[in-house]
Short mmCIF file of C-alpha atoms and ligand atoms in Angstrom, two decimals:
data_model
loop_
_atom_site.label_atom_id
_atom_site.label_comp_id
_atom_site.label_asym_id
_atom_site.label_seq_id
_atom_site.Cartn_x
_atom_site.Cartn_y
_atom_site.Cartn_z
CA MET N 1 44.39 -140.83 72.16
CA THR N 2 43.81 -142.51 68.82
CA ASN N 3 44.36 -146.22 68.61
CA LEU N 4 46.92 -146.36 65.82
CA SER N 5 47.01 -150.17 65.90
CA ILE N 6 43.96 -150.17 63.61
CA LEU N 7 46.36 -149.24 60.78
CA SER N 8 48.50 -152.36 61.20
CA GLY N 9 48.23 -154.60 58.14
CA LYS N 10 46.40 -151.98 56.06
CA THR N 11 47.78 -151.43 52.56
CA TYR N 12 48.60 -147.95 51.29
CA PHE N 13 49.32 -146.20 48.01
CA ILE N 14 50.65 -142.64 47.64
CA ARG N 15 50.40 -140.66 44.39
CA THR N 16 52.62 -137.58 44.37
CA PHE N 17 52.34 -134.44 42.25
CA GLY N 18 54.58 -131.37 42.23
CA CYS N 19 58.14 -130.81 43.31
CA GLN N 20 60.81 -132.73 45.19
CA MET N 21 59.51 -131.26 48.47
CA ASN N 22 56.31 -133.17 47.93
CA LEU N 23 58.22 -136.29 46.88
CA HIS N 24 60.15 -136.12 50.09
CA ASP N 25 57.03 -135.46 52.16
CA SER N 26 55.54 -138.57 50.55
CA GLU N 27 58.58 -140.56 51.63
CA ARG N 28 58.00 -139.34 55.18
CA VAL N 29 54.31 -140.27 55.07
CA GLY N 30 55.27 -143.69 53.65
CA GLY N 31 57.88 -144.13 56.38
CA LEU N 32 55.36 -143.26 59.08
CA LEU N 33 52.83 -145.74 57.69
CA ASP N 34 55.52 -148.45 57.43
CA SER N 35 56.38 -147.86 61.09
CA LEU N 36 52.70 -148.34 61.99
CA GLY N 37 52.65 -151.75 60.28
CA CYS N 38 51.06 -150.69 56.98
CA LEU N 39 52.15 -152.34 53.73
CA GLN N 40 52.84 -150.57 50.45
CA ALA N 41 50.39 -151.49 47.67
CA SER N 42 51.26 -151.53 43.97
CA GLY N 43 48.31 -149.32 42.98
CA PRO N 44 45.19 -147.62 44.33
CA GLU N 45 43.04 -150.67 43.54
CA ASP N 46 45.01 -152.78 46.07
CA ALA N 47 45.13 -150.09 48.72
CA ASP N 48 43.04 -149.57 51.88
CA ILE N 49 44.61 -146.10 52.14
CA VAL N 50 44.97 -143.92 49.03
CA ILE N 51 46.85 -140.67 49.53
CA PHE N 52 47.20 -137.84 47.01
CA MET N 53 50.09 -135.48 47.69
CA THR N 54 48.98 -132.43 45.76
CA CYS N 55 50.52 -129.39 44.09
CA CYS N 56 48.96 -126.02 43.26
CA VAL N 57 51.88 -124.21 41.66
CA ARG N 58 50.02 -124.14 38.33
CA GLU N 59 46.38 -124.62 37.47
CA ALA N 60 46.95 -127.88 35.57
CA ALA N 61 48.35 -129.55 38.69
CA ASP N 62 45.37 -128.26 40.61
CA THR N 63 42.64 -129.59 38.30
CA ARG N 64 44.16 -133.07 38.05
CA LEU N 65 43.29 -133.75 41.68
CA TYR N 66 39.54 -133.73 41.09
CA GLY N 67 39.78 -136.41 38.39
CA GLN N 68 42.09 -138.55 40.52
CA CYS N 69 39.84 -138.43 43.57
CA SER N 70 36.71 -139.19 41.55
CA SER N 71 38.42 -142.16 39.90
CA CYS N 72 38.78 -143.72 43.37
CA LYS N 73 35.00 -144.11 43.47
CA SER N 74 35.06 -146.72 40.73
CA LEU N 75 37.83 -148.83 42.28
CA PRO N 76 37.03 -152.41 43.34
CA LYS N 77 36.65 -153.06 47.09
CA SER N 78 39.92 -152.64 48.98
CA PRO N 79 41.59 -155.67 50.63
CA SER N 80 40.16 -154.81 54.10
CA GLY N 81 36.78 -153.76 52.66
CA HIS N 82 37.17 -150.17 53.92
CA ARG N 83 39.11 -147.65 51.82
CA VAL N 84 40.15 -144.28 53.21
CA VAL N 85 41.09 -141.56 50.71
CA ALA N 86 43.36 -138.76 51.94
CA VAL N 87 44.56 -135.52 50.36
CA GLY N 88 47.81 -133.95 51.53
CA GLY N 89 50.31 -131.48 50.10
CA CYS N 90 49.89 -127.93 48.91
CA ILE N 91 46.25 -127.95 47.73
CA ALA N 92 45.25 -129.44 51.08
CA GLN N 93 47.18 -126.69 52.85
CA ARG N 94 45.61 -123.98 50.69
CA ASP N 95 41.99 -125.15 50.72
CA GLY N 96 41.75 -127.15 53.95
CA GLU N 97 38.23 -128.07 54.92
CA GLY N 98 36.90 -126.36 51.78
CA LEU N 99 38.05 -129.36 49.76
CA LEU N 100 35.49 -131.58 51.46
CA THR N 101 32.66 -129.78 49.66
CA ASN N 102 33.90 -130.62 46.19
CA LEU N 103 35.52 -133.97 46.92
CA ASP N 104 32.71 -136.04 48.38
CA ASN N 105 34.69 -139.28 48.69
CA VAL N 106 37.67 -137.81 50.55
CA ASP N 107 38.00 -138.79 54.22
CA VAL N 108 41.18 -137.07 55.39
CA ILE N 109 42.78 -133.70 54.56
CA PHE N 110 46.23 -132.90 55.96
CA GLY N 111 48.34 -129.84 55.21
CA THR N 112 52.05 -129.46 54.57
CA HIS N 113 52.62 -128.63 58.26
CA SER N 114 50.67 -131.62 59.54
CA ILE N 115 52.25 -134.67 57.94
CA ALA N 116 53.49 -135.90 61.33
CA HIS N 117 49.81 -136.37 62.27
CA VAL N 118 48.74 -138.38 59.27
CA GLY N 119 48.67 -141.66 61.23
CA GLU N 120 46.17 -140.31 63.79
CA LEU N 121 43.97 -138.77 61.10
CA LEU N 122 43.82 -142.00 59.08
CA ALA N 123 43.23 -144.13 62.16
CA ASP N 124 40.39 -141.84 63.25
CA ALA N 125 38.82 -142.13 59.81
CA PHE N 126 38.94 -145.95 59.99
CA ILE N 127 37.56 -145.97 63.55
CA ASP N 128 34.64 -143.56 63.27
CA GLY N 129 34.08 -143.44 59.50
CA SER N 130 33.91 -139.64 59.58
CA ARG N 131 36.03 -136.99 57.86
CA HIS N 132 39.12 -135.46 59.49
CA VAL N 133 41.02 -132.29 58.60
CA ARG N 134 44.26 -130.85 59.94
CA VAL N 135 46.03 -127.92 58.29
CA GLU N 136 47.07 -125.60 61.10
CA GLU N 137 50.25 -123.59 60.72
CA ILE N 138 52.08 -124.54 63.90
CA ASP N 139 53.06 -128.16 64.14
CA THR N 140 54.12 -129.85 67.33
CA GLY N 141 55.90 -132.71 65.59
CA SER N 142 58.69 -132.08 63.10
CA ALA N 143 58.28 -133.88 59.79
CA THR N 144 62.03 -134.18 59.50
CA ASP N 145 62.13 -136.37 62.65
CA MET N 146 59.82 -138.89 61.04
CA PRO N 147 60.89 -142.26 59.65
CA TRP N 148 61.16 -142.33 55.91
CA HIS N 149 60.40 -144.75 53.11
CA ARG N 150 62.89 -144.26 50.30
CA GLU N 151 62.14 -145.48 46.80
CA THR N 152 65.84 -145.86 45.99
CA ALA N 153 68.67 -147.24 48.11
CA TYR N 154 71.43 -145.28 46.35
CA HIS N 155 69.92 -141.76 46.36
CA ALA N 156 68.16 -139.68 49.01
CA TRP N 157 66.37 -136.33 49.06
CA VAL N 158 67.51 -134.41 52.14
CA PRO N 159 65.48 -131.32 53.06
CA ILE N 160 67.74 -128.70 54.61
CA MET N 161 65.00 -126.11 54.98
CA THR N 162 61.30 -125.69 54.38
CA GLY N 163 59.23 -122.70 53.27
CA CYS N 164 60.10 -119.60 51.30
CA ASN N 165 60.48 -115.89 52.11
CA ASN N 166 60.78 -114.57 48.58
CA PHE N 167 57.21 -113.96 47.48
CA CYS N 168 57.87 -113.90 43.76
CA SER N 169 54.75 -112.16 42.52
CA TYR N 170 53.40 -115.16 40.52
CA CYS N 171 54.09 -117.89 43.07
CA ILE N 172 51.80 -119.62 45.54
CA VAL N 173 54.55 -121.57 47.34
CA PRO N 174 55.19 -119.13 50.24
CA TYR N 175 51.45 -119.19 51.03
CA VAL N 176 51.27 -122.98 51.24
CA ARG N 177 54.71 -123.83 52.64
CA GLY N 178 55.13 -120.96 55.10
CA ARG N 179 58.30 -119.03 55.92
CA GLU N 180 61.86 -120.31 55.60
CA LYS N 181 62.91 -122.62 58.39
CA SER N 182 66.36 -124.18 58.28
CA ARG N 183 67.20 -127.48 59.91
CA PRO N 184 70.15 -127.37 62.33
CA MET N 185 73.37 -128.04 60.44
CA ASP N 186 74.44 -130.89 62.74
CA GLU N 187 71.12 -132.62 62.11
CA VAL N 188 71.57 -132.47 58.32
CA VAL N 189 75.19 -133.63 58.52
CA ASP N 190 74.28 -136.49 60.88
CA GLU N 191 71.50 -137.54 58.55
CA VAL N 192 73.83 -137.68 55.54
CA THR N 193 76.45 -139.54 57.62
CA GLY N 194 73.79 -142.11 58.49
CA LEU N 195 72.76 -142.37 54.83
CA VAL N 196 76.36 -143.01 53.78
CA ARG N 197 76.50 -145.87 56.32
CA GLN N 198 73.36 -147.31 54.74
CA GLY N 199 75.02 -147.31 51.31
CA VAL N 200 73.51 -144.12 49.86
CA ARG N 201 75.90 -142.67 47.25
CA SER N 202 74.10 -139.53 46.12
CA VAL N 203 72.04 -136.92 47.94
CA THR N 204 70.05 -133.91 46.78
CA LEU N 205 69.80 -131.15 49.37
CA LEU N 206 66.37 -129.57 49.14
CA GLY N 207 64.95 -126.14 49.81
CA GLN N 208 63.04 -123.51 47.85
CA ASN N 209 66.15 -121.33 48.10
CA VAL N 210 69.04 -123.32 49.56
CA ASN N 211 71.34 -120.28 49.24
CA SER N 212 69.67 -118.62 52.19
CA TYR N 213 70.11 -121.70 54.39
CA GLY N 214 70.75 -120.60 58.00
CA ARG N 215 69.56 -117.02 57.58
CA ASP N 216 66.43 -117.64 59.67
CA GLN N 217 68.68 -118.80 62.54
CA GLY N 218 70.00 -115.27 62.95
CA SER N 219 73.22 -115.66 61.01
CA ALA N 220 74.44 -114.87 57.52
CA PRO N 221 73.56 -117.68 55.09
CA ARG N 222 75.65 -120.78 55.84
CA PHE N 223 75.05 -122.85 52.74
CA ALA N 224 78.72 -122.87 51.70
CA GLU N 225 79.67 -124.20 55.14
CA LEU N 226 76.95 -126.84 54.91
CA LEU N 227 78.23 -128.00 51.51
CA ARG N 228 81.73 -128.40 52.92
CA ARG N 229 80.50 -130.34 55.95
CA VAL N 230 78.26 -132.61 53.89
CA GLY N 231 81.23 -133.10 51.55
CA ASP N 232 83.22 -134.46 54.53
CA THR N 233 80.69 -137.21 55.29
CA GLY N 234 81.99 -139.53 52.58
CA ILE N 235 78.93 -139.11 50.34
CA GLU N 236 80.02 -139.47 46.71
CA ARG N 237 77.61 -137.11 44.96
CA ILE N 238 75.95 -133.96 46.26
CA TYR N 239 73.31 -132.08 44.27
CA PHE N 240 71.07 -129.30 45.54
CA THR N 241 67.96 -127.45 44.43
CA SER N 242 66.77 -124.70 44.16
CA SER N 243 69.16 -121.78 44.14
CA HIS N 244 67.83 -118.23 43.96
CA PRO N 245 70.24 -116.12 41.86
CA LYS N 246 69.96 -113.14 44.22
CA ASP N 247 71.47 -115.17 47.08
CA LEU N 248 74.19 -117.22 45.37
CA LEU N 249 77.27 -116.04 47.26
CA PRO N 250 80.88 -116.20 45.98
CA GLU N 251 81.75 -118.48 48.91
CA THR N 252 79.11 -120.96 47.71
CA ILE N 253 80.61 -120.96 44.21
CA ASP N 254 84.01 -121.60 45.86
CA ALA N 255 82.62 -124.51 47.87
CA MET N 256 81.06 -125.96 44.71
CA ALA N 257 84.38 -125.74 42.92
CA GLU N 258 86.45 -127.08 45.81
CA VAL N 259 84.38 -129.87 47.39
CA PRO N 260 84.92 -132.92 45.18
CA ALA N 261 81.56 -134.47 46.04
CA VAL N 262 79.58 -131.41 44.93
CA MET N 263 78.59 -132.30 41.40
CA PRO N 264 79.13 -129.84 38.52
CA GLN N 265 75.45 -129.04 38.16
CA LEU N 266 73.51 -125.96 39.20
CA HIS N 267 69.81 -125.25 38.95
CA LEU N 268 69.53 -121.47 38.85
CA ALA N 269 65.99 -120.42 37.99
CA VAL N 270 66.02 -117.28 35.85
CA GLN N 271 62.25 -117.05 35.10
CA SER N 272 62.67 -114.31 32.45
CA GLY N 273 65.42 -112.64 30.45
CA SER N 274 63.81 -109.21 30.67
CA SER N 275 64.85 -106.98 33.58
CA ARG N 276 61.48 -105.24 33.35
CA ILE N 277 59.60 -108.51 33.83
CA LEU N 278 62.02 -109.68 36.52
CA LYS N 279 61.14 -106.53 38.47
CA LEU N 280 57.43 -107.23 38.10
CA MET N 281 58.13 -110.78 39.22
CA ASN N 282 59.88 -109.45 42.36
CA ARG N 283 62.96 -111.55 41.60
CA LYS N 284 65.44 -108.87 42.81
CA TYR N 285 68.07 -109.31 40.08
CA THR N 286 68.43 -108.01 36.54
CA ARG N 287 69.23 -109.83 33.32
CA GLU N 288 72.77 -108.41 33.49
CA GLN N 289 73.29 -109.57 37.09
CA TYR N 290 72.06 -113.06 36.20
CA LEU N 291 74.39 -113.35 33.21
CA ASP N 292 77.28 -112.01 35.26
CA LEU N 293 76.59 -114.73 37.82
CA VAL N 294 76.57 -117.37 35.08
CA HIS N 295 79.96 -116.18 33.86
CA ARG N 296 81.39 -116.17 37.37
CA VAL N 297 80.14 -119.72 37.97
CA ARG N 298 81.58 -120.88 34.62
CA ASP N 299 84.94 -119.28 35.40
CA ARG N 300 85.22 -121.53 38.48
CA ILE N 301 83.48 -124.67 37.12
CA PRO N 302 83.99 -124.59 33.35
CA HIS N 303 81.63 -127.31 32.07
CA ILE N 304 79.02 -126.92 34.75
CA ALA N 305 75.56 -128.11 33.71
CA LEU N 306 73.44 -125.07 34.26
CA THR N 307 69.70 -125.68 34.39
CA THR N 308 66.85 -123.26 34.89
CA ASP N 309 63.12 -122.54 35.11
CA ILE N 310 61.46 -120.07 32.75
CA ILE N 311 57.94 -118.66 32.76
CA VAL N 312 56.48 -117.53 29.44
CA GLY N 313 53.55 -115.12 29.30
CA PHE N 314 53.89 -113.38 32.65
CA PRO N 315 51.18 -110.68 32.57
CA GLY N 316 52.33 -107.77 30.45
CA GLU N 317 55.20 -109.64 28.77
CA THR N 318 55.76 -108.03 25.36
CA ASP N 319 57.45 -109.45 22.26
CA GLU N 320 60.54 -107.43 23.22
CA ASP N 321 60.56 -108.90 26.74
CA PHE N 322 60.24 -112.38 25.31
CA GLU N 323 63.09 -111.74 22.85
CA GLN N 324 65.25 -110.96 25.87
CA THR N 325 64.41 -114.36 27.30
CA VAL N 326 65.37 -116.10 24.07
CA THR N 327 68.70 -114.31 23.84
CA LEU N 328 69.42 -115.03 27.50
CA VAL N 329 68.85 -118.76 26.90
CA ASP N 330 71.31 -118.66 24.02
CA GLU N 331 73.87 -116.76 26.05
CA ALA N 332 73.56 -118.82 29.23
CA ARG N 333 73.72 -122.09 27.20
CA PHE N 334 71.47 -124.04 29.53
CA ALA N 335 71.93 -127.79 29.72
CA GLN N 336 68.21 -128.02 30.46
CA ALA N 337 65.35 -125.63 31.15
CA PHE N 338 61.92 -126.31 32.60
CA THR N 339 59.60 -124.02 30.69
CA PHE N 340 56.15 -123.07 31.94
CA ILE N 341 53.32 -120.99 30.62
CA TYR N 342 52.31 -118.48 33.29
CA SER N 343 49.38 -119.72 35.30
CA LYS N 344 47.32 -117.26 37.33
CA ARG N 345 47.29 -118.17 41.04
CA GLU N 346 44.60 -116.44 43.08
CA GLY N 347 46.01 -114.63 46.11
CA THR N 348 49.34 -113.77 44.49
CA PRO N 349 50.11 -110.14 43.47
CA ALA N 350 50.49 -111.03 39.77
CA ALA N 351 46.92 -112.38 39.68
CA LYS N 352 45.73 -108.75 39.82
CA ILE N 353 47.60 -107.69 36.67
CA VAL N 354 45.29 -107.63 33.65
CA ASP N 355 46.91 -109.00 30.52
CA PRO N 356 45.35 -108.69 27.08
CA THR N 357 47.96 -110.92 25.35
CA PRO N 358 46.09 -113.69 23.48
CA ARG N 359 46.84 -117.23 24.55
CA SER N 360 47.85 -118.11 20.98
CA VAL N 361 50.67 -115.52 21.11
CA ILE N 362 51.93 -116.92 24.40
CA GLN N 363 51.78 -120.47 23.04
CA LYS N 364 53.85 -119.43 19.99
CA ARG N 365 56.44 -117.83 22.28
CA PHE N 366 56.51 -120.97 24.38
CA ASP N 367 57.03 -123.26 21.38
CA ARG N 368 59.83 -121.07 20.13
CA LEU N 369 61.52 -121.05 23.50
CA VAL N 370 61.37 -124.84 23.71
CA LYS N 371 63.23 -125.06 20.37
CA HIS N 372 65.98 -122.79 21.71
CA VAL N 373 66.28 -124.82 24.88
CA GLU N 374 66.50 -128.03 22.84
CA ARG N 375 69.31 -126.54 20.84
CA THR N 376 71.34 -125.38 23.85
CA ALA N 377 70.75 -128.74 25.56
CA PHE N 378 71.96 -130.59 22.46
CA GLU N 379 75.02 -128.37 22.21
CA TYR N 380 75.77 -128.81 25.88
CA ASN N 381 75.79 -132.60 25.55
CA GLN N 382 78.28 -132.51 22.68
CA HIS N 383 81.03 -131.79 25.26
CA ALA N 384 80.64 -135.33 26.49
CA LEU N 385 81.40 -136.99 23.13
CA ASP N 386 84.47 -139.18 23.20
CA THR N 387 84.91 -138.82 26.96
CA THR N 388 84.40 -141.44 29.66
CA VAL N 389 81.81 -140.60 32.30
CA PRO N 390 81.03 -142.42 35.55
CA MET N 391 77.35 -143.38 35.36
CA LEU N 392 75.45 -144.00 38.60
CA ILE N 393 73.06 -146.76 37.54
CA GLU N 394 69.37 -146.12 38.25
CA GLY N 395 67.83 -149.07 36.39
CA THR N 396 67.02 -149.86 32.80
CA SER N 397 65.63 -147.70 30.02
CA LYS N 398 61.82 -147.65 29.85
CA LYS N 399 62.00 -148.60 26.18
CA ASN N 400 64.54 -151.43 26.42
CA ASP N 401 65.28 -153.52 29.50
CA ARG N 402 68.67 -154.57 28.07
CA VAL N 403 69.84 -150.94 28.24
CA LEU N 404 71.09 -149.56 31.55
CA GLN N 405 70.08 -146.03 32.48
CA GLY N 406 71.88 -143.81 34.93
CA LYS N 407 73.21 -140.35 35.63
CA SER N 408 76.53 -138.67 34.86
CA PRO N 409 78.00 -136.29 37.46
CA TRP N 410 76.50 -133.47 35.33
CA ASN N 411 73.10 -135.11 35.90
CA GLN N 412 72.78 -136.12 32.25
CA THR N 413 70.88 -139.30 31.48
CA VAL N 414 73.31 -141.98 30.24
CA HIS N 415 72.50 -145.23 28.44
CA CYS N 416 74.70 -148.27 28.01
CA PRO N 417 73.97 -151.93 27.13
CA VAL N 418 73.53 -154.33 30.06
CA PRO N 419 76.69 -156.48 30.20
CA ASP N 420 76.06 -160.05 28.98
CA GLY N 421 74.85 -162.53 31.57
CA VAL N 422 74.13 -159.84 34.17
CA ASP N 423 70.80 -159.17 35.87
CA PRO N 424 70.42 -155.37 35.57
CA ARG N 425 68.63 -155.22 38.94
CA GLU N 426 71.91 -156.19 40.61
CA LEU N 427 73.61 -153.18 39.09
CA VAL N 428 71.24 -150.53 40.46
CA GLY N 429 73.22 -148.11 42.64
CA LYS N 430 76.56 -149.16 41.17
CA VAL N 431 78.85 -146.95 39.12
CA LEU N 432 80.02 -147.91 35.65
CA ASP N 433 82.40 -145.92 33.43
CA VAL N 434 80.85 -145.33 30.01
CA HIS N 435 82.70 -144.12 26.93
CA ILE N 436 80.26 -141.75 25.23
CA ASP N 437 79.84 -142.10 21.48
CA VAL N 438 76.31 -140.72 21.08
CA ALA N 439 75.20 -137.33 22.47
CA ARG N 440 71.55 -136.46 21.83
CA THR N 441 69.45 -133.64 23.27
CA TRP N 442 68.25 -135.48 26.37
CA TYR N 443 70.68 -138.39 26.77
CA LEU N 444 74.17 -139.73 26.17
CA SER N 445 75.05 -143.30 25.32
CA GLY N 446 78.07 -145.48 24.91
CA LEU N 447 79.83 -148.66 25.99
CA SER N 448 81.10 -149.48 29.45
CA THR N 449 84.85 -149.47 30.00
CA SER N 450 84.96 -150.68 33.62
CA GLU N 451 83.58 -153.24 36.02
CA PRO N 452 80.62 -151.99 38.10
CA ARG N 453 81.75 -150.69 41.48
N1 SAM X 501 61.95 -121.98 44.60
C1 SAM X 501 62.26 -122.36 43.30
C2 SAM X 501 63.05 -121.26 42.62
O1 SAM X 501 62.77 -120.09 42.84
O2 SAM X 501 63.90 -121.62 41.83
C3 SAM X 501 61.06 -122.64 42.46
C4 SAM X 501 60.05 -123.49 42.98
S1 SAM X 501 58.57 -123.55 42.02
C5 SAM X 501 57.91 -124.86 42.82
C6 SAM X 501 59.11 -124.23 40.48
C7 SAM X 501 58.87 -123.35 39.29
O3 SAM X 501 57.50 -123.25 39.01
C8 SAM X 501 59.32 -121.91 39.42
O4 SAM X 501 60.71 -121.74 39.28
C9 SAM X 501 58.55 -121.24 38.31
O5 SAM X 501 59.26 -121.27 37.10
C10 SAM X 501 57.33 -122.12 38.19
N2 SAM X 501 56.12 -121.41 38.64
C11 SAM X 501 55.83 -120.98 39.88
N3 SAM X 501 54.66 -120.33 39.88
C12 SAM X 501 54.19 -120.35 38.61
C13 SAM X 501 53.03 -119.82 37.98
N4 SAM X 501 52.12 -119.14 38.66
N5 SAM X 501 52.89 -120.04 36.65
C14 SAM X 501 53.81 -120.73 35.95
N6 SAM X 501 54.92 -121.24 36.50
C15 SAM X 501 55.12 -121.04 37.82
FE1 SF4 X 502 58.22 -119.42 44.51
FE2 SF4 X 502 60.00 -117.51 44.28
FE3 SF4 X 502 59.87 -118.91 46.53
FE4 SF4 X 502 60.78 -120.06 44.31
S1 SF4 X 502 61.74 -118.36 45.39
S2 SF4 X 502 59.29 -120.91 45.75
S3 SF4 X 502 59.55 -119.11 42.74
S4 SF4 X 502 58.31 -117.53 45.76
FE1 F3S X 503 53.78 -127.68 44.06
FE2 F3S X 503 53.85 -127.28 46.61
FE3 F3S X 503 56.02 -128.01 45.35
S1 F3S X 503 52.76 -126.04 45.16
S2 F3S X 503 55.74 -127.20 43.32
S3 F3S X 503 54.21 -129.22 45.56
S4 F3S X 503 55.90 -126.64 47.10
#
């Protein structure tokens, strides 16, 4: 049995790459280290424990890790004189022990299924100075039972399920996160109830495909029921991500429209506007079915902020296929879209498709798509002009600390001047009504019309 007390008083720093799942896993790792008496450091230079939570969804995320780990070699001595460097997350899960060969200064590797064991692995590394790896599939401890270190007091990420069963042909996630596993509904609802008691006002329910929540427990998907029950906890704002279009049921759209706390925002990744490419991607819906879904959602929730993910340059994508994506963006009128150039991931079916399309052609398509997205985002924000929106204050703008920054219910960034004589830090987590008189592509701004509450 490892003596975990060696970790007490050690300082730690976690750098997170990738999606909200990783962010949340980092919060769990942080919470575990806090419970073992570790202290959060402000940067890697002040840390006895440096942890990289990695992502391998695209090659760029993958290559960054090597630079980050090497840069640890040139750090000054850590406060205790012994620094342990750990790599967790999806690259760790994918490569396991293999990472040790290329990363000569890494002491601990832990996979996405092993975060409950990070304390033992780090303690062992401090005690015997050797390297420790744990990436096995079956975990005895559940990460969702672990304590958790939240960066914000007003918002929480709440995983409702882990893993993915969809095997989109380009995507590595099912290989590094395993199959779908839903948390029991009572557990999720109790967690949100507890968060409300602690003063949390907004939650984001997390899963790779929240629409199939509950299916692995032998029932039909129960996401609509979950939304209604979470809506009864007293939480003020509910967001969720991601939603696979093939599984978005009418009853879920009803729950979104009827539960006041469910915010009018939906992330519905389309990936491509071409039915031919969608088939090759194994997405299991057509362009027409996606657009029909968008219209059905808009019928129930008229100004919903629809956001999406799009991949440009999937192997074999032609100019005609790409045109279909552009026209779909215009028709769906996305409030925001995360656009990615296709990145080959070894081990996925799409990696075997040979594609002669030059990179310069794909880059041109990408740049053109970004312009379309900017236009639909700008147009979407114009709806907010001359209306008053309740902004949940997150802090101040990076460019000006006398400007408050927060989120509208539609998840738009909102700016408003800090009221005179007020310390903006005291306003974080409060709600302020803002009358919008400027609507740009990526933010709204205006003057407050209420007291913070
Ligand atoms: N489960 C989510 C869904 O289906 O909406 C997506 C999760 S994935 C982490 C986030 C996004 O990364 C995907 O929606 C996709 O657009 C993008 N992505 C995944 N694999 C990719 C690849 N090989 N190349 C480029 N982008 C990719
Ligand atoms: Fe990847 Fe598709 Fe699963 Fe999303 S649904 S994580 S894109 S395999
Ligand atoms: Fe990346 Fe893993 Fe998320 S590959 S996008 S961190 S699930």
